[in-house]
XYZ file of C-alpha atoms in Angstrom:
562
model
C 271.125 47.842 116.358
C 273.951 50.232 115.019
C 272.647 53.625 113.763
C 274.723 55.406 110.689
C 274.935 58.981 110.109
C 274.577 58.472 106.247
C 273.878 54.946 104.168
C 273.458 54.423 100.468
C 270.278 52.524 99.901
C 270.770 50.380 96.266
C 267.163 49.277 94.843
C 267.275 46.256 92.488
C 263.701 45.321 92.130
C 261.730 46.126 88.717
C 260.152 49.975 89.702
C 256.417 48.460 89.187
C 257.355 45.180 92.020
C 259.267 47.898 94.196
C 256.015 50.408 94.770
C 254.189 48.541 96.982
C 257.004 47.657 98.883
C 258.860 50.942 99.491
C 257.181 52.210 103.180
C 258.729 49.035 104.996
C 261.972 49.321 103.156
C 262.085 53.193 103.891
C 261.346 52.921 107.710
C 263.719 50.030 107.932
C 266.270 52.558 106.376
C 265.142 55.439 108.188
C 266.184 52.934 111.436
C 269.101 52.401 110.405
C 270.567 55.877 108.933
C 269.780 59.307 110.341
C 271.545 61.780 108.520
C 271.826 61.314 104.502
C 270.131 58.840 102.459
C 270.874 58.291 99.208
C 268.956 56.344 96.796
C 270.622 54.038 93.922
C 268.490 52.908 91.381
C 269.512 50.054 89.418
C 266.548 47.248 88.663
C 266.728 44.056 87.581
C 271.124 44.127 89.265
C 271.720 40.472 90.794
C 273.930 40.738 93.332
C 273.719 36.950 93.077
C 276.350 35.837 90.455
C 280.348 35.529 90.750
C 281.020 38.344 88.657
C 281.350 41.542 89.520
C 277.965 43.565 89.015
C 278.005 46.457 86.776
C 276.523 50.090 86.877
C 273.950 49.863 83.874
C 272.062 52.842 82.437
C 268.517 53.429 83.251
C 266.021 54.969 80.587
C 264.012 58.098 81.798
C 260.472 57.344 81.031
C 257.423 58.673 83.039
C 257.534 55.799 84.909
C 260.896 56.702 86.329
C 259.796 60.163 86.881
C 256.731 58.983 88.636
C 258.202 56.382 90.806
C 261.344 58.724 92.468
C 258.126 61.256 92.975
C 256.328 58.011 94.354
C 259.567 57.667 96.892
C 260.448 61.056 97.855
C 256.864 61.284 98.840
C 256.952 57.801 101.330
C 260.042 59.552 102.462
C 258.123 62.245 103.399
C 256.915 60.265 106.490
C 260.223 60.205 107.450
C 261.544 63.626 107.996
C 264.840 62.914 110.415
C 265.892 61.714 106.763
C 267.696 63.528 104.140
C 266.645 61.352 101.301
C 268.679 62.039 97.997
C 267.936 60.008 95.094
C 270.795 59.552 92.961
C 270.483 60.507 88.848
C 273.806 59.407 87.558
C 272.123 56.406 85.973
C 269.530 57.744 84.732
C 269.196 58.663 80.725
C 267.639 59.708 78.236
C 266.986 58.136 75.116
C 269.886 60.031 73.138
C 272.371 60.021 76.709
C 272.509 56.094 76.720
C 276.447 55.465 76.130
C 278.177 53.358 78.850
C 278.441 55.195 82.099
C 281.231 56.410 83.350
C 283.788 54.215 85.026
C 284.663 56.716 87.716
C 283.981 56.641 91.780
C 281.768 59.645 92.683
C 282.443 61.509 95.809
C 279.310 62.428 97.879
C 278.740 65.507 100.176
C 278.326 62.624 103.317
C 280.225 59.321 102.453
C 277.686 56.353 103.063
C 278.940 54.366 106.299
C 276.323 51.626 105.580
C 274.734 50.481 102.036
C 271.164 48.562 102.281
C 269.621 46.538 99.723
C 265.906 45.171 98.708
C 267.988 42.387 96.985
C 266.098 39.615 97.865
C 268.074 35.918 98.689
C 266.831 32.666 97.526
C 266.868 31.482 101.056
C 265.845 35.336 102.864
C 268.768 35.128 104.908
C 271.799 37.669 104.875
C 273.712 35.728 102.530
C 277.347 36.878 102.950
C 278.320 36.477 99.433
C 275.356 38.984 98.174
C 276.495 41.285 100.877
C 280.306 41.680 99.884
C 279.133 42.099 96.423
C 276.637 44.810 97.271
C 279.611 46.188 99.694
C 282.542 45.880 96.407
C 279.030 47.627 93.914
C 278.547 50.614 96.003
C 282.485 51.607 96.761
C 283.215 50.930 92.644
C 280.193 53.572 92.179
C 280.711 56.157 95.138
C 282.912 57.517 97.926
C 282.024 55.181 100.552
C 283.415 55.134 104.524
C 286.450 52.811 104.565
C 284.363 50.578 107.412
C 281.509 50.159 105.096
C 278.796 47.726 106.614
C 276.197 46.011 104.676
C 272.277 45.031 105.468
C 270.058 42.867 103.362
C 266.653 44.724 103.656
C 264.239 41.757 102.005
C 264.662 39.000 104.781
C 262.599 41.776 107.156
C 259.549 40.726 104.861
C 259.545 37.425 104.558
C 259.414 35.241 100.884
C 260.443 36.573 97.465
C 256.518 37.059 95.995
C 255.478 40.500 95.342
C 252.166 41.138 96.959
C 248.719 40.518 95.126
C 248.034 43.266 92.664
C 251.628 44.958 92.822
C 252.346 43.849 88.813
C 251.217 46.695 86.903
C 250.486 48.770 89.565
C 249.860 52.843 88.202
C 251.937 55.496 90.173
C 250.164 58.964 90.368
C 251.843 60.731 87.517
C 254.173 63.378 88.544
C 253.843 66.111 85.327
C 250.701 66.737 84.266
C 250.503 66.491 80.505
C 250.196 69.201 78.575
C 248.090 68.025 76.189
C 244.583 65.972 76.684
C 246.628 62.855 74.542
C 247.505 60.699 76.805
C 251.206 59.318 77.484
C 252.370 56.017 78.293
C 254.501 55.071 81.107
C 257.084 53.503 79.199
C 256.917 56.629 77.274
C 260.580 57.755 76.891
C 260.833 61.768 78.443
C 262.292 64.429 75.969
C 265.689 65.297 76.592
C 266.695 69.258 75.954
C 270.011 71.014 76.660
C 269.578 73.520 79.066
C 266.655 74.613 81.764
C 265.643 76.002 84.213
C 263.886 75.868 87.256
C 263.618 78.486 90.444
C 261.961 78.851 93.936
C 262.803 79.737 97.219
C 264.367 76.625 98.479
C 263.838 77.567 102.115
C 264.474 74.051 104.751
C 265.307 71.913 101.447
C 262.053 69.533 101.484
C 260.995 66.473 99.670
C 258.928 68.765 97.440
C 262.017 70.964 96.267
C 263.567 67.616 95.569
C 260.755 66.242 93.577
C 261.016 69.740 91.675
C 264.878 69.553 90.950
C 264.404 66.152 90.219
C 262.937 66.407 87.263
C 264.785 69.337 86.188
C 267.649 67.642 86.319
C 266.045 64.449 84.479
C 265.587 66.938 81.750
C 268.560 68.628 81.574
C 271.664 67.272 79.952
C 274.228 70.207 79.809
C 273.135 72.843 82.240
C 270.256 73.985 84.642
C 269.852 77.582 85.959
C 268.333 77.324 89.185
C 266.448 81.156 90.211
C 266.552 80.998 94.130
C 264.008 83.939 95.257
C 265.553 87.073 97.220
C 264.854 90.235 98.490
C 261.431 91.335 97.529
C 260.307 88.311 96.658
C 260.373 87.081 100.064
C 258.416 90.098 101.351
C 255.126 88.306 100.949
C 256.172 84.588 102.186
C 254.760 83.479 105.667
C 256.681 84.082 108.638
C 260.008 85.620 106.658
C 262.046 86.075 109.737
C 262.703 82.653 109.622
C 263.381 82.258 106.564
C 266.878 80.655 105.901
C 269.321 83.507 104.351
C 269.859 83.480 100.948
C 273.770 82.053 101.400
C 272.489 79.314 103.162
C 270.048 78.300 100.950
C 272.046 78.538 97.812
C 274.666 76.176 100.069
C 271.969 73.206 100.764
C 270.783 73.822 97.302
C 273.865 73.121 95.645
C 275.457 70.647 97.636
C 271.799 68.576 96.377
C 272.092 69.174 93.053
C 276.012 68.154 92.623
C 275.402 64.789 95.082
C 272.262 63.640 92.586
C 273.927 64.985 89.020
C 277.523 65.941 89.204
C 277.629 66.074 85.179
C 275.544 68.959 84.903
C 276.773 72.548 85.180
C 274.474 74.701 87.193
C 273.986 78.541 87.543
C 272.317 79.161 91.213
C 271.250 83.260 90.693
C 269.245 85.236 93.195
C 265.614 85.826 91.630
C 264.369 89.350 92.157
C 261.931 89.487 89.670
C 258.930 87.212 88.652
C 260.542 86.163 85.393
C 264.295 85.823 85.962
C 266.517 84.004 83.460
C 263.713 82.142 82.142
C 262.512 85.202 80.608
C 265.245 86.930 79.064
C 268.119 83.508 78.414
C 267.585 83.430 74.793
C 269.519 79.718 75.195
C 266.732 78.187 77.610
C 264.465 75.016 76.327
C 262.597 74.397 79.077
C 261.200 75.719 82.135
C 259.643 73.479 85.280
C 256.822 74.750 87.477
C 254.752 73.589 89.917
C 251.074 73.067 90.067
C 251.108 76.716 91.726
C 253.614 78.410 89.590
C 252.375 77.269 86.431
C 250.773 80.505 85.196
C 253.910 82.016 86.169
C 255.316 80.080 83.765
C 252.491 81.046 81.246
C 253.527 84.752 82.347
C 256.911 83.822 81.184
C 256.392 82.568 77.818
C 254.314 85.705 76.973
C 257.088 87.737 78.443
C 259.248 86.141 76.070
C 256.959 86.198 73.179
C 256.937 90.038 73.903
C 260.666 89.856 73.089
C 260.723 87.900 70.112
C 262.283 84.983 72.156
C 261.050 81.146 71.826
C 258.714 80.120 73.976
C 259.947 77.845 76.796
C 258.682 73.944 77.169
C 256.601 73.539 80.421
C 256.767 71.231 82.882
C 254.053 71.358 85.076
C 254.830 69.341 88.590
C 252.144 67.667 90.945
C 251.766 68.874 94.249
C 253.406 66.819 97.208
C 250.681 66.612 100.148
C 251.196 66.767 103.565
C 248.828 64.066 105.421
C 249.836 65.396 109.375
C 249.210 68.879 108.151
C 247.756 70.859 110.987
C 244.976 73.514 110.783
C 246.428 76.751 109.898
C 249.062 74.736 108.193
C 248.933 74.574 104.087
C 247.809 71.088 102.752
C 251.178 70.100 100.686
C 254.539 70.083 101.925
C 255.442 73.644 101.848
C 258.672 75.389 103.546
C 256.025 77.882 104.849
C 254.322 75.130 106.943
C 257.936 74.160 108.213
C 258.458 77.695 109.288
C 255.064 77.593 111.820
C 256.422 74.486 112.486
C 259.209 75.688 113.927
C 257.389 77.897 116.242
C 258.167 77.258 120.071
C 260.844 75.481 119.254
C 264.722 75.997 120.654
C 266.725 77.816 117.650
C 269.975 78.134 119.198
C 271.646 77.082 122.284
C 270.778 79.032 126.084
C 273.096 81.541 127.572
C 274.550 79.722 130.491
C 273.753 82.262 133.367
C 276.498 80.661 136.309
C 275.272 84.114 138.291
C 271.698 82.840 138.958
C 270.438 80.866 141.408
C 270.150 76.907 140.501
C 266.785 75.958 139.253
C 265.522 80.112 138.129
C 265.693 80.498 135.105
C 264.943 83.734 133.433
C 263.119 84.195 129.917
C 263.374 87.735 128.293
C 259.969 88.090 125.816
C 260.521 90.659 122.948
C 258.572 91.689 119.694
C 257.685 95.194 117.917
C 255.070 96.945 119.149
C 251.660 95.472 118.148
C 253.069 92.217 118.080
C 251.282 90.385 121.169
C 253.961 90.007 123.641
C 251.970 90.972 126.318
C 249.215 88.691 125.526
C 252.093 85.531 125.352
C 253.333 87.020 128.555
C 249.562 86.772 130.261
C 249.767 82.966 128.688
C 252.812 82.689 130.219
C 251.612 83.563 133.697
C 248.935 81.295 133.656
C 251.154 78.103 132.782
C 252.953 79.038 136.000
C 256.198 82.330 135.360
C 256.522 84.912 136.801
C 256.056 88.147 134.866
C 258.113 91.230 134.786
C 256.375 93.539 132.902
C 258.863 96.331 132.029
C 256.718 98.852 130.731
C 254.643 98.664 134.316
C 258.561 99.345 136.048
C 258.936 102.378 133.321
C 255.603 103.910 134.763
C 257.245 103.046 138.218
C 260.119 104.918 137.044
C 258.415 107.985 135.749
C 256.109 108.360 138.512
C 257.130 111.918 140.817
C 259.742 110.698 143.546
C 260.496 107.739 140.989
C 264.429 106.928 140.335
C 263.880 108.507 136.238
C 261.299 111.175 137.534
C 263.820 114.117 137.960
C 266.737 113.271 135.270
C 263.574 112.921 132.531
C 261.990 116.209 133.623
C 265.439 117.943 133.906
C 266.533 116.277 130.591
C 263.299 117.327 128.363
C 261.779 120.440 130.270
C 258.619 121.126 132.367
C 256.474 121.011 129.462
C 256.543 117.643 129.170
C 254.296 117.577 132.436
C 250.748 116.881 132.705
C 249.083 120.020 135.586
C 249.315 117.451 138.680
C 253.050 116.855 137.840
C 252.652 113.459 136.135
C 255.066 113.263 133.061
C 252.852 113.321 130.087
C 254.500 109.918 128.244
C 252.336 110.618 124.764
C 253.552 113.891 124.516
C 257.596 112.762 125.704
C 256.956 110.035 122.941
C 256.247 112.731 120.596
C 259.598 114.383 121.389
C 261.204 110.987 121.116
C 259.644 108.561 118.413
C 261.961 109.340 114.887
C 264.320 111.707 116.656
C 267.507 109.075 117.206
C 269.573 112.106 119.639
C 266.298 112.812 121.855
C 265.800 108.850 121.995
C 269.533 108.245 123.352
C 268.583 110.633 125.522
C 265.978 109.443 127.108
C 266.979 105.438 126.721
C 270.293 106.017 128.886
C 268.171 107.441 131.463
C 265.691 104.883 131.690
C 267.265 101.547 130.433
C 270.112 101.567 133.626
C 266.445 102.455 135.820
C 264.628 99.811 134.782
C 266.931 97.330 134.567
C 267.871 97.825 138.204
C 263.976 97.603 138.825
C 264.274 94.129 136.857
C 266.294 92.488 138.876
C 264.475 93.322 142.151
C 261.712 91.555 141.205
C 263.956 88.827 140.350
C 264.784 88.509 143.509
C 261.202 88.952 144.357
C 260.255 85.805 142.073
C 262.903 83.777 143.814
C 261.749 84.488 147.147
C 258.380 83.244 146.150
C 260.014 79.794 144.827
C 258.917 80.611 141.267
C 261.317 78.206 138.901
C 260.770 80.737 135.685
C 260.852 84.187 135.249
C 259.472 86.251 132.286
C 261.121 89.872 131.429
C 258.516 91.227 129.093
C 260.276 93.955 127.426
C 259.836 95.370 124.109
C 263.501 97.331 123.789
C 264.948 93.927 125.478
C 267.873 93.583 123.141
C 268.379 97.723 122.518
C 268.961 97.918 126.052
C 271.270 95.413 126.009
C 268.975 93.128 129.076
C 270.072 89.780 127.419
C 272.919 89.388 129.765
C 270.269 88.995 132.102
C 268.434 85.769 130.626
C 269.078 82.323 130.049
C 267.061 82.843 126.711
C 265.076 85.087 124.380
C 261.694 84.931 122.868
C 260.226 86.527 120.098
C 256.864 87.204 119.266
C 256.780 88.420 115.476
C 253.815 89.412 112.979
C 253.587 91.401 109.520
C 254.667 94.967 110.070
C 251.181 96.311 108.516
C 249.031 93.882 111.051
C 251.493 95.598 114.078
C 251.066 99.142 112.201
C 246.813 98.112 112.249
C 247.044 97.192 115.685
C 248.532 100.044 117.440
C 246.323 102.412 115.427
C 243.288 100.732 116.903
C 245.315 100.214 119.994
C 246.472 103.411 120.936
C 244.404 105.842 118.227
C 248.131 107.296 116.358
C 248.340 108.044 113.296
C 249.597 105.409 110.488
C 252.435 107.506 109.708
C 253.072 107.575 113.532
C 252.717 103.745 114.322
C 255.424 103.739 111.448
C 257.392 106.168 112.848
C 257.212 104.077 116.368
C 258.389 100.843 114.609
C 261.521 102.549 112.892
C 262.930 103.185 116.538
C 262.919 99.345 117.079
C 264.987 96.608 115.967
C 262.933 95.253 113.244
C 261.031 91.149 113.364
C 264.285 89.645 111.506
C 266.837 91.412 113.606
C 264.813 90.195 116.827
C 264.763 87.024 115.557
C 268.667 86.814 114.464
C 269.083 86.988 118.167
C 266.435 84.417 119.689
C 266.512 81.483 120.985
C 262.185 80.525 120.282
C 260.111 82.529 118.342
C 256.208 82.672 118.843
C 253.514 84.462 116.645
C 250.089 85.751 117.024
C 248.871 86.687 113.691
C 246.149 83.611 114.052
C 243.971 82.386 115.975
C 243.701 82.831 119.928
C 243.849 79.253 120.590
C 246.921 78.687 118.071
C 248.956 81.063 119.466
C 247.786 78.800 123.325
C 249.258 75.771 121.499
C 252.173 77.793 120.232
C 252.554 79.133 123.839
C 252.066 75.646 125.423
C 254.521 73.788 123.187
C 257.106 76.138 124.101
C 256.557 75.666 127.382
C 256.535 72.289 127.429
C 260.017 71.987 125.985
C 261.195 74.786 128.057
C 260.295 72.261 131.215
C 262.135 69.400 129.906
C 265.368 71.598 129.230
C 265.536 73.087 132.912
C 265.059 69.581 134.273
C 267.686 68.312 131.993
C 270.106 71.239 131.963
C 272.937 70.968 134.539
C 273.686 72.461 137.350
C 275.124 75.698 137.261
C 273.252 76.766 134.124
């Protein structure tokens, strides 16, 4: 069975027949395509006729809303997929002309276009297909091969299952008044909008979101994407996608599923943002979660003798495989945990080392938990280089930093017996950059030399992985020794709680402590997995476990050499 990158999926049943019948025809797309899938809607089109079929408006009523809510959430099952349902068609009441005659170009051209076009005979009748194939290339930029599939003859005879006539879609925006709407109900068209977020890993819920904005909308929509100290309270921000890259995806959505709208992408570093100041603005659309936000809005507003905005209030998506610690809907912050354990980037290839050792270097701020991944680590089978154990090594009278330290910072840094006193060096040290440099060109050359003995030691017991636990691991430059990095990251005020109860400082000197370190995001700008402990013991085991698990299959798949 041939697999396309991108396909263009055209739906011609009535919405209220097509409902039932969307999860089959989305997993047999979702076998077919696994890149980009775009969604066509056009019901009622016969591809069965000698003429030509024609692009024909579609009204937006809450029924139209509801049912591309009703298919980004099957799609949801299918996350491989990019799903991207197409708006050209669809109109509002007073946006109901003719549609234009021209081909529009997509972000990925379609190299396959699927149908639910059901045949008399549920066979792929080759006359159906070349008119679906001639359809989709007079409406988009398809590939110049295009191929064609006839989804219905996968479910055997043209009768929509018992009960699917009439069948009521979960509505998608909750009304704002206790009368009740009708399906059929055409929606209210407005000018201009807007709609903002943080639009971190583009989900179906984002979609859902922009969606309907863009239903609404019929000039332009200013789209608020959240930056700077808005993202200081989101979950696990270091892997949050940067704000270029967002704005990127974001775009390249909105222009595939409306080209005729304008939009006005602007960073949001406030709570109100456009919304609250654009004197031009009709309507604003929130989510379930955001909707007092909105309510914060309109008083803002209100405040400054500006209209008050038209809400839209937007349904949750859920998320059915959500795991424990994992939020309930489909949230970017549950794709961010997700992502935890997983590879990020590609592995150094490290042609120096021994085949079959491969060498791990675990980093994180103080207070983070390395040490406690690194004991994890140990007991699924690495070897553990603890680096702060070879610094004590290192320091110890007749060690290799022993003399340059004491001749470098003075006598007085001694305990009575001789032993460098380490809290009160780390006094001297800790938020004085020169004295640091100092001390860090001493010891980083030391220990590093240290490191790769017991390298050697590790391979001489036969061990296959070999963890460098080091906390300065990419100050000191110790990535040239390792095939990859690993991150352990939590909130700077849980590390700043921990090493006060840790190692009884001060606040002001736990801060002081993290300020000489590379901070979670810059860590994590140069990792290859990234691990957390900021819940429970037994997550972070799974965390730890997953990680390791993939880690296995890599070394046994990685060639020689590397």
């Amino acid at each position: 069975m041939a697999v396309f990158r991108s396909g263009l999926l055209v739906l011609t049943t009535p919405l209220t027949s097509l409902a039932p019948r969307l999860a089959p025809i989305l997993s047999s797309a979702a076998r077919l395509v696994n890149h980009t899938l775009y969604v066509h809607l056009q019901p009622g089109m016969s591809l069965g006729g000698p003429a030509q079929p024609q692009s024909s408006p579609v009204q937006a009523t809450f029924e139209v809303i509801d049912f591309i809510t009703h298919l980004y959430a099957g799609a949801d099952v299918h996350r491989h997929l990019d799903v991207r349902i197409l708006l050209t068609n669809i109109r509002t009441k007073s946006c109901l002309p003719p549609l234009p005659t021209s081909v529009q170009n997509l972000a990925h051209p379609p190299e396959v276009v699927l149908t639910d076009f059901q045949t008399l005979d549920g066979s792929q009748y080759n006359p159906a297909k070349q008119q679906l194939e001639r359809y989709a290339t007079s409406c988009y930029s398809c590939c110049p091969q295009l191929s064609s599939v006839l989804l219905y003859p996968d479910y055997g005879p043209a009768v929509p299952p018992v009960g699917s006539l009439g069948v009521h879609l979960p509505s998608t925006i909750k009304p704002t008044s206790p009368v009740a709407r009708s399906a059929k109900q055409p929606v209210r068209s407005h000018q201009r909008g807007a709609v903002g977020g943080t639009f971190d890993h583009l989900h179906n819920a984002h979609k859902m979101l922009l969606s309907v904005a863009c239903i609404l909308a019929q000039e332009q929509l200013v789209v608020g994407v959240a930056d700077k100290d808005l993202l200081k309270s989101k979950l696990l921000p270091e892997l949050l996608q940067p704000y270029t890259e967002r704005v990127e995806h974001l775009s390249e959505f909105l222009v595939d599923i409306k080209p005729s709208l304008t939009f006005d992408i602007i960073p949001l570093l406030d709570p109100y943002g456009p919304a609250g100041s654009d004197p031009s603005l009709e309507f604003l659309v929130v989510s379930e979660e955001t909707y007092r936000g909105g309510m914060a809005v309109n008083r803002f507003r209100l405040e400054n003798n500006l209209e008050e905005l038209t809400l839209y209030q937007i349904q949750l998506l859920k998320d059915l495989n959500h795991k424990e610690n994992e939020e309930d809907k489909v949230s970017s912050s549950s794709f961010r945990q997700q992502m935890l354990g997983n590879l990020l980037r590609p592995p150094y290839k490290r042609p120096e080392l021994p085949p079959g050792f491969y060498v791990i270097g675990l980093t994180g701020i103080s207070g983070s938990g390395k040490s406690s991944v690194a004991q994890r680590l140990k007991g699924l089978g690495a070897y553990i280089i603890d680096s702060d154990h070879l610094g004590h090594r290192a320091y110890a009278p007749g060690g290799p930093a022993y003399q340059p330290v004491v001749e470098a910072f003075g006598t007085d840094i001694l305990h009575k017996d001789g032993i460098i006193n380490r809290k009160v060096l780390g006094s001297r040290v800790f938020g004085n950059k020169k004295q640091l440099k100092i001390l860090t060109d001493i010891m980083w050359p030391v220990i590093a030399k240290l490191a790769r003995e017991e390298m050697d030691q590790a391979m001489a017991e036969g061990k296959r992985v070999c963890v460098i636990d080091a906390a300065m691991l990419l100050e000191a430059g110790w990535q040239n020794m390792v095939h990859e990095v690993w991150t352990v990251v939590i909130p700077e005020t849980e590390a700043i709680r921990r090493i006060v109860e840790r190692d009884g400082l001060s606040e002001a000197a736990a801060q002081s402590r993290l300020q000489s370190q590379m901070s979670g995001q810059q860590l994590v700008a140069q990792s290859h997995v990234v691990l957390s402990t900021m819940w429970e013991p037994h997550i972070t085991q799974r965390q730890v476990e997953k990680a390791w698990a993939l880690l296995q299959k890599r070394i046994s798949e990685a060639p020689s050499g590397q």
